[in-house]
């Protein structure tokens, strides 16, 4: 996070007053005066203003590009977890807002704000999730209507909600769901006698995975992205 934004968030100063404090040399980072308002802070940096350590008390919102083989869990005896990928940030009470399977890649959101993650995951709010999937068998164009009409999943009394399917090639699709049942994408294709061979989450609501994040990398969400998911 930028130093000016951090100072303003943590102290309640306006952004322009925070600029004044930084430019006049009243702020140190790891013991050294920093006068650059856009100075990029690293997770463990210690910021001091007027001889007081400045801690962010606000909520945290993070997007991560999950690689294959990593689990969306807080602890796992065998596999690396998404929290392990965050390093020390992962020890600060964050949780996953909408899990992915171990072999699914792409956008994972993490936060310590329970209300915010509830809006993303609760079926009541219908927050959409967009996936790109590769299939074992070629699809007929008629599957688009089948997904729009809802699919009967094994062991479920009700059909899935209408889903938007875009055929990118006979074996590649983009699928947008407004719900998140257990293994939903894989189960929807299995119900049609097909099999998902690769699955990647591209988007949650209006927030897309930042293309500059390599697998395993993460960044803080912007204020606009946080707000877009609560709108
Ligand atoms: N649907 C699945 O089947 N797996 C995921 O990881 C996400 C959605």
GROMACS .gro file of C-alpha atoms and ligand atoms in nm:
model
  239
    1UNK     CA    1   0.000   0.000   0.000
    2UNK     CA    2   0.115   0.360  -0.064
    3UNK     CA    3   0.247   0.546   0.240
    4UNK     CA    4   0.002   0.839   0.206
    5UNK     CA    5  -0.298   0.606   0.184
    6UNK     CA    6  -0.174   0.397   0.478
    7UNK     CA    7  -0.118   0.704   0.696
    8UNK     CA    8  -0.457   0.851   0.608
    9UNK     CA    9  -0.641   0.522   0.670
   10UNK     CA   10  -0.462   0.447   0.995
   11UNK     CA   11  -0.483   0.795   1.150
   12UNK     CA   12  -0.801   0.944   1.003
   13UNK     CA   13  -0.602   1.230   0.849
   14UNK     CA   14  -0.727   1.354   0.514
   15UNK     CA   15  -0.509   1.246   0.223
   16UNK     CA   16  -0.384   1.606   0.177
   17UNK     CA   17  -0.289   1.640   0.547
   18UNK     CA   18  -0.112   1.305   0.526
   19UNK     CA   19   0.082   1.442   0.227
   20UNK     CA   20   0.185   1.741   0.440
   21UNK     CA   21   0.306   1.518   0.725
   22UNK     CA   22   0.508   1.301   0.490
   23UNK     CA   23   0.660   1.588   0.287
   24UNK     CA   24   0.761   1.774   0.604
   25UNK     CA   25   0.959   1.472   0.725
   26UNK     CA   26   0.734   1.373   1.016
   27UNK     CA   27   0.694   1.013   0.908
   28UNK     CA   28   0.952   0.735   0.927
   29UNK     CA   29   0.948   0.389   0.776
   30UNK     CA   30   1.169   0.136   0.955
   31UNK     CA   31   1.342   0.422   1.133
   32UNK     CA   32   1.426   0.633   0.826
   33UNK     CA   33   1.242   0.952   0.724
   34UNK     CA   34   1.051   0.900   0.399
   35UNK     CA   35   0.926   1.211   0.217
   36UNK     CA   36   0.783   1.037  -0.088
   37UNK     CA   37   0.404   1.029  -0.057
   38UNK     CA   38   0.369   0.734  -0.297
   39UNK     CA   39   0.637   0.527  -0.123
   40UNK     CA   40   0.528   0.160  -0.151
   41UNK     CA   41   0.508  -0.010   0.189
   42UNK     CA   42   0.595  -0.376   0.229
   43UNK     CA   43   0.383  -0.589   0.465
   44UNK     CA   44   0.630  -0.578   0.756
   45UNK     CA   45   0.730  -0.211   0.734
   46UNK     CA   46   0.699  -0.012   1.056
   47UNK     CA   47   0.551   0.332   1.008
   48UNK     CA   48   0.599   0.592   1.283
   49UNK     CA   49   0.438   0.936   1.296
   50UNK     CA   50   0.503   1.178   1.583
   51UNK     CA   51   0.690   0.905   1.769
   52UNK     CA   52   0.387   0.673   1.764
   53UNK     CA   53   0.373   0.350   1.571
   54UNK     CA   54   0.093   0.374   1.315
   55UNK     CA   55  -0.113   0.056   1.278
   56UNK     CA   56  -0.387  -0.007   1.026
   57UNK     CA   57  -0.699  -0.090   1.221
   58UNK     CA   58  -0.918  -0.103   0.913
   59UNK     CA   59  -1.022  -0.415   0.730
   60UNK     CA   60  -0.805  -0.598   0.479
   61UNK     CA   61  -0.913  -0.696   0.127
   62UNK     CA   62  -0.682  -0.897  -0.095
   63UNK     CA   63  -0.699  -1.065  -0.436
   64UNK     CA   64  -0.474  -1.360  -0.508
   65UNK     CA   65  -0.405  -1.562  -0.822
   66UNK     CA   66  -0.433  -1.916  -0.686
   67UNK     CA   67  -0.204  -2.171  -0.845
   68UNK     CA   68  -0.295  -2.537  -0.888
   69UNK     CA   69  -0.211  -2.759  -0.587
   70UNK     CA   70  -0.282  -2.491  -0.326
   71UNK     CA   71  -0.584  -2.528  -0.096
   72UNK     CA   72  -0.832  -2.261   0.012
   73UNK     CA   73  -0.809  -2.348   0.381
   74UNK     CA   74  -0.668  -2.186   0.692
   75UNK     CA   75  -0.449  -2.487   0.779
   76UNK     CA   76  -0.362  -2.803   0.592
   77UNK     CA   77  -0.128  -3.076   0.710
   78UNK     CA   78  -0.023  -3.172   0.357
   79UNK     CA   79  -0.075  -2.891   0.108
   80UNK     CA   80   0.025  -2.528   0.090
   81UNK     CA   81  -0.269  -2.297   0.166
   82UNK     CA   82  -0.359  -1.961   0.013
   83UNK     CA   83  -0.273  -1.806   0.352
   84UNK     CA   84   0.079  -1.953   0.328
   85UNK     CA   85   0.117  -1.765  -0.003
   86UNK     CA   86   0.050  -1.436   0.179
   87UNK     CA   87   0.352  -1.481   0.409
   88UNK     CA   88   0.313  -1.282   0.731
   89UNK     CA   89  -0.009  -1.122   0.602
   90UNK     CA   90  -0.163  -1.469   0.614
   91UNK     CA   91  -0.123  -1.476   0.992
   92UNK     CA   92  -0.351  -1.177   1.044
   93UNK     CA   93  -0.691  -1.343   1.070
   94UNK     CA   94  -0.780  -1.338   0.702
   95UNK     CA   95  -1.024  -1.587   0.554
   96UNK     CA   96  -1.120  -1.687   0.201
   97UNK     CA   97  -1.435  -1.533   0.051
   98UNK     CA   98  -1.542  -1.818  -0.177
   99UNK     CA   99  -1.322  -2.127  -0.203
  100UNK     CA  100  -1.177  -2.293  -0.511
  101UNK     CA  101  -1.089  -2.661  -0.543
  102UNK     CA  102  -0.724  -2.762  -0.513
  103UNK     CA  103  -0.695  -2.806  -0.890
  104UNK     CA  104  -0.881  -2.482  -0.980
  105UNK     CA  105  -0.671  -2.173  -1.051
  106UNK     CA  106  -0.743  -1.801  -1.051
  107UNK     CA  107  -0.917  -1.533  -0.850
  108UNK     CA  108  -0.947  -1.581  -0.474
  109UNK     CA  109  -1.050  -1.299  -0.242
  110UNK     CA  110  -0.930  -1.285   0.119
  111UNK     CA  111  -1.046  -1.056   0.393
  112UNK     CA  112  -1.096  -1.015   0.767
  113UNK     CA  113  -1.434  -0.850   0.704
  114UNK     CA  114  -1.700  -1.114   0.768
  115UNK     CA  115  -1.991  -0.901   0.642
  116UNK     CA  116  -1.815  -0.834   0.314
  117UNK     CA  117  -1.732  -1.200   0.252
  118UNK     CA  118  -2.089  -1.295   0.342
  119UNK     CA  119  -2.216  -1.072   0.060
  120UNK     CA  120  -1.986  -1.250  -0.183
  121UNK     CA  121  -2.070  -1.603  -0.076
  122UNK     CA  122  -2.429  -1.594   0.044
  123UNK     CA  123  -2.677  -1.725  -0.218
  124UNK     CA  124  -2.915  -1.448  -0.109
  125UNK     CA  125  -2.694  -1.181  -0.266
  126UNK     CA  126  -2.637  -1.372  -0.594
  127UNK     CA  127  -2.286  -1.233  -0.646
  128UNK     CA  128  -2.174  -1.370  -0.984
  129UNK     CA  129  -1.859  -1.576  -1.042
  130UNK     CA  130  -1.710  -1.620  -1.389
  131UNK     CA  131  -1.500  -1.923  -1.481
  132UNK     CA  132  -1.311  -2.040  -1.784
  133UNK     CA  133  -1.333  -2.416  -1.824
  134UNK     CA  134  -1.174  -2.671  -2.056
  135UNK     CA  135  -1.380  -2.982  -2.122
  136UNK     CA  136  -1.285  -3.338  -2.208
  137UNK     CA  137  -1.558  -3.370  -2.475
  138UNK     CA  138  -1.672  -3.127  -2.746
  139UNK     CA  139  -1.993  -2.943  -2.661
  140UNK     CA  140  -2.301  -2.905  -2.880
  141UNK     CA  141  -2.421  -2.543  -2.920
  142UNK     CA  142  -2.748  -2.643  -2.747
  143UNK     CA  143  -2.570  -2.659  -2.408
  144UNK     CA  144  -2.600  -2.281  -2.390
  145UNK     CA  145  -2.978  -2.316  -2.354
  146UNK     CA  146  -2.944  -2.607  -2.113
  147UNK     CA  147  -2.729  -2.394  -1.880
  148UNK     CA  148  -2.970  -2.102  -1.917
  149UNK     CA  149  -3.261  -2.329  -1.818
  150UNK     CA  150  -3.076  -2.473  -1.516
  151UNK     CA  151  -2.909  -2.811  -1.475
  152UNK     CA  152  -3.025  -3.095  -1.251
  153UNK     CA  153  -2.735  -3.185  -1.026
  154UNK     CA  154  -2.701  -3.529  -0.876
  155UNK     CA  155  -2.836  -3.532  -0.521
  156UNK     CA  156  -3.011  -3.192  -0.551
  157UNK     CA  157  -3.387  -3.147  -0.564
  158UNK     CA  158  -3.380  -2.808  -0.738
  159UNK     CA  159  -3.218  -2.719  -1.069
  160UNK     CA  160  -2.925  -2.478  -1.068
  161UNK     CA  161  -3.005  -2.112  -1.121
  162UNK     CA  162  -2.989  -1.993  -1.484
  163UNK     CA  163  -2.623  -1.973  -1.585
  164UNK     CA  164  -2.463  -1.786  -1.875
  165UNK     CA  165  -2.244  -2.004  -2.095
  166UNK     CA  166  -2.030  -1.869  -2.376
  167UNK     CA  167  -1.869  -2.118  -2.616
  168UNK     CA  168  -1.512  -2.010  -2.688
  169UNK     CA  169  -1.431  -2.330  -2.883
  170UNK     CA  170  -1.594  -2.677  -2.887
  171UNK     CA  171  -1.406  -2.763  -2.562
  172UNK     CA  172  -1.354  -2.419  -2.403
  173UNK     CA  173  -1.622  -2.214  -2.229
  174UNK     CA  174  -1.672  -1.907  -2.015
  175UNK     CA  175  -1.941  -1.970  -1.755
  176UNK     CA  176  -2.102  -1.720  -1.520
  177UNK     CA  177  -2.292  -1.846  -1.216
  178UNK     CA  178  -2.496  -1.649  -0.964
  179UNK     CA  179  -2.455  -1.914  -0.694
  180UNK     CA  180  -2.174  -2.129  -0.560
  181UNK     CA  181  -2.269  -2.486  -0.479
  182UNK     CA  182  -2.001  -2.738  -0.385
  183UNK     CA  183  -1.795  -2.829  -0.698
  184UNK     CA  184  -2.072  -2.664  -0.900
  185UNK     CA  185  -1.899  -2.620  -1.235
  186UNK     CA  186  -1.763  -2.974  -1.239
  187UNK     CA  187  -2.098  -3.118  -1.132
  188UNK     CA  188  -2.288  -2.920  -1.399
  189UNK     CA  189  -2.074  -3.061  -1.677
  190UNK     CA  190  -2.074  -3.408  -1.519
  191UNK     CA  191  -2.455  -3.397  -1.527
  192UNK     CA  192  -2.429  -3.363  -1.906
  193UNK     CA  193  -2.185  -3.655  -1.933
  194UNK     CA  194  -1.881  -3.431  -1.982
  195UNK     CA  195  -1.576  -3.362  -1.760
  196UNK     CA  196  -1.392  -3.044  -1.665
  197UNK     CA  197  -1.018  -3.087  -1.727
  198UNK     CA  198  -0.911  -2.735  -1.628
  199UNK     CA  199  -1.093  -2.460  -1.439
  200UNK     CA  200  -0.989  -2.100  -1.379
  201UNK     CA  201  -1.188  -1.825  -1.200
  202UNK     CA  202  -1.160  -1.496  -1.391
  203UNK     CA  203  -1.402  -1.271  -1.205
  204UNK     CA  204  -1.615  -1.225  -0.893
  205UNK     CA  205  -1.896  -0.976  -0.948
  206UNK     CA  206  -1.737  -0.684  -1.132
  207UNK     CA  207  -1.387  -0.752  -0.998
  208UNK     CA  208  -1.159  -0.928  -1.247
  209UNK     CA  209  -0.835  -1.107  -1.165
  210UNK     CA  210  -0.552  -0.860  -1.221
  211UNK     CA  211  -0.368  -0.994  -1.526
  212UNK     CA  212  -0.036  -0.869  -1.391
  213UNK     CA  213  -0.055  -1.116  -1.099
  214UNK     CA  214   0.138  -1.434  -1.174
  215UNK     CA  215   0.015  -1.758  -1.011
  216UNK     CA  216   0.080  -1.726  -0.636
  217UNK     CA  217   0.099  -1.345  -0.641
  218UNK     CA  218  -0.148  -1.112  -0.467
  219UNK     CA  219  -0.233  -0.747  -0.412
  220UNK     CA  220  -0.462  -0.534  -0.199
  221UNK     CA  221  -0.797  -0.448  -0.358
  222UNK     CA  222  -0.853  -0.082  -0.445
  223UNK     CA  223  -1.124   0.105  -0.253
  224UNK     CA  224  -1.333   0.098  -0.573
  225UNK     CA  225  -1.304  -0.283  -0.600
  226UNK     CA  226  -1.401  -0.328  -0.234
  227UNK     CA  227  -1.703  -0.102  -0.281
  228UNK     CA  228  -1.806  -0.267  -0.609
  229UNK     CA  229  -1.854  -0.597  -0.429
  230UNK     CA  230  -2.082  -0.448  -0.165
  231UNK     CA  231  -2.292  -0.243  -0.407
  232LIG     N1  232  -1.684  -2.507  -0.931
  232LIG     C1  233  -1.604  -2.616  -0.920
  232LIG     O1  234  -1.641  -2.725  -0.960
  232LIG     N2  235  -1.483  -2.600  -0.862
  232LIG     C2  236  -1.434  -2.481  -0.821
  232LIG     O2  237  -1.322  -2.473  -0.773
  232LIG     C3  238  -1.518  -2.369  -0.835
  232LIG     C4  239  -1.642  -2.384  -0.890
   0.00000   0.00000   0.00000
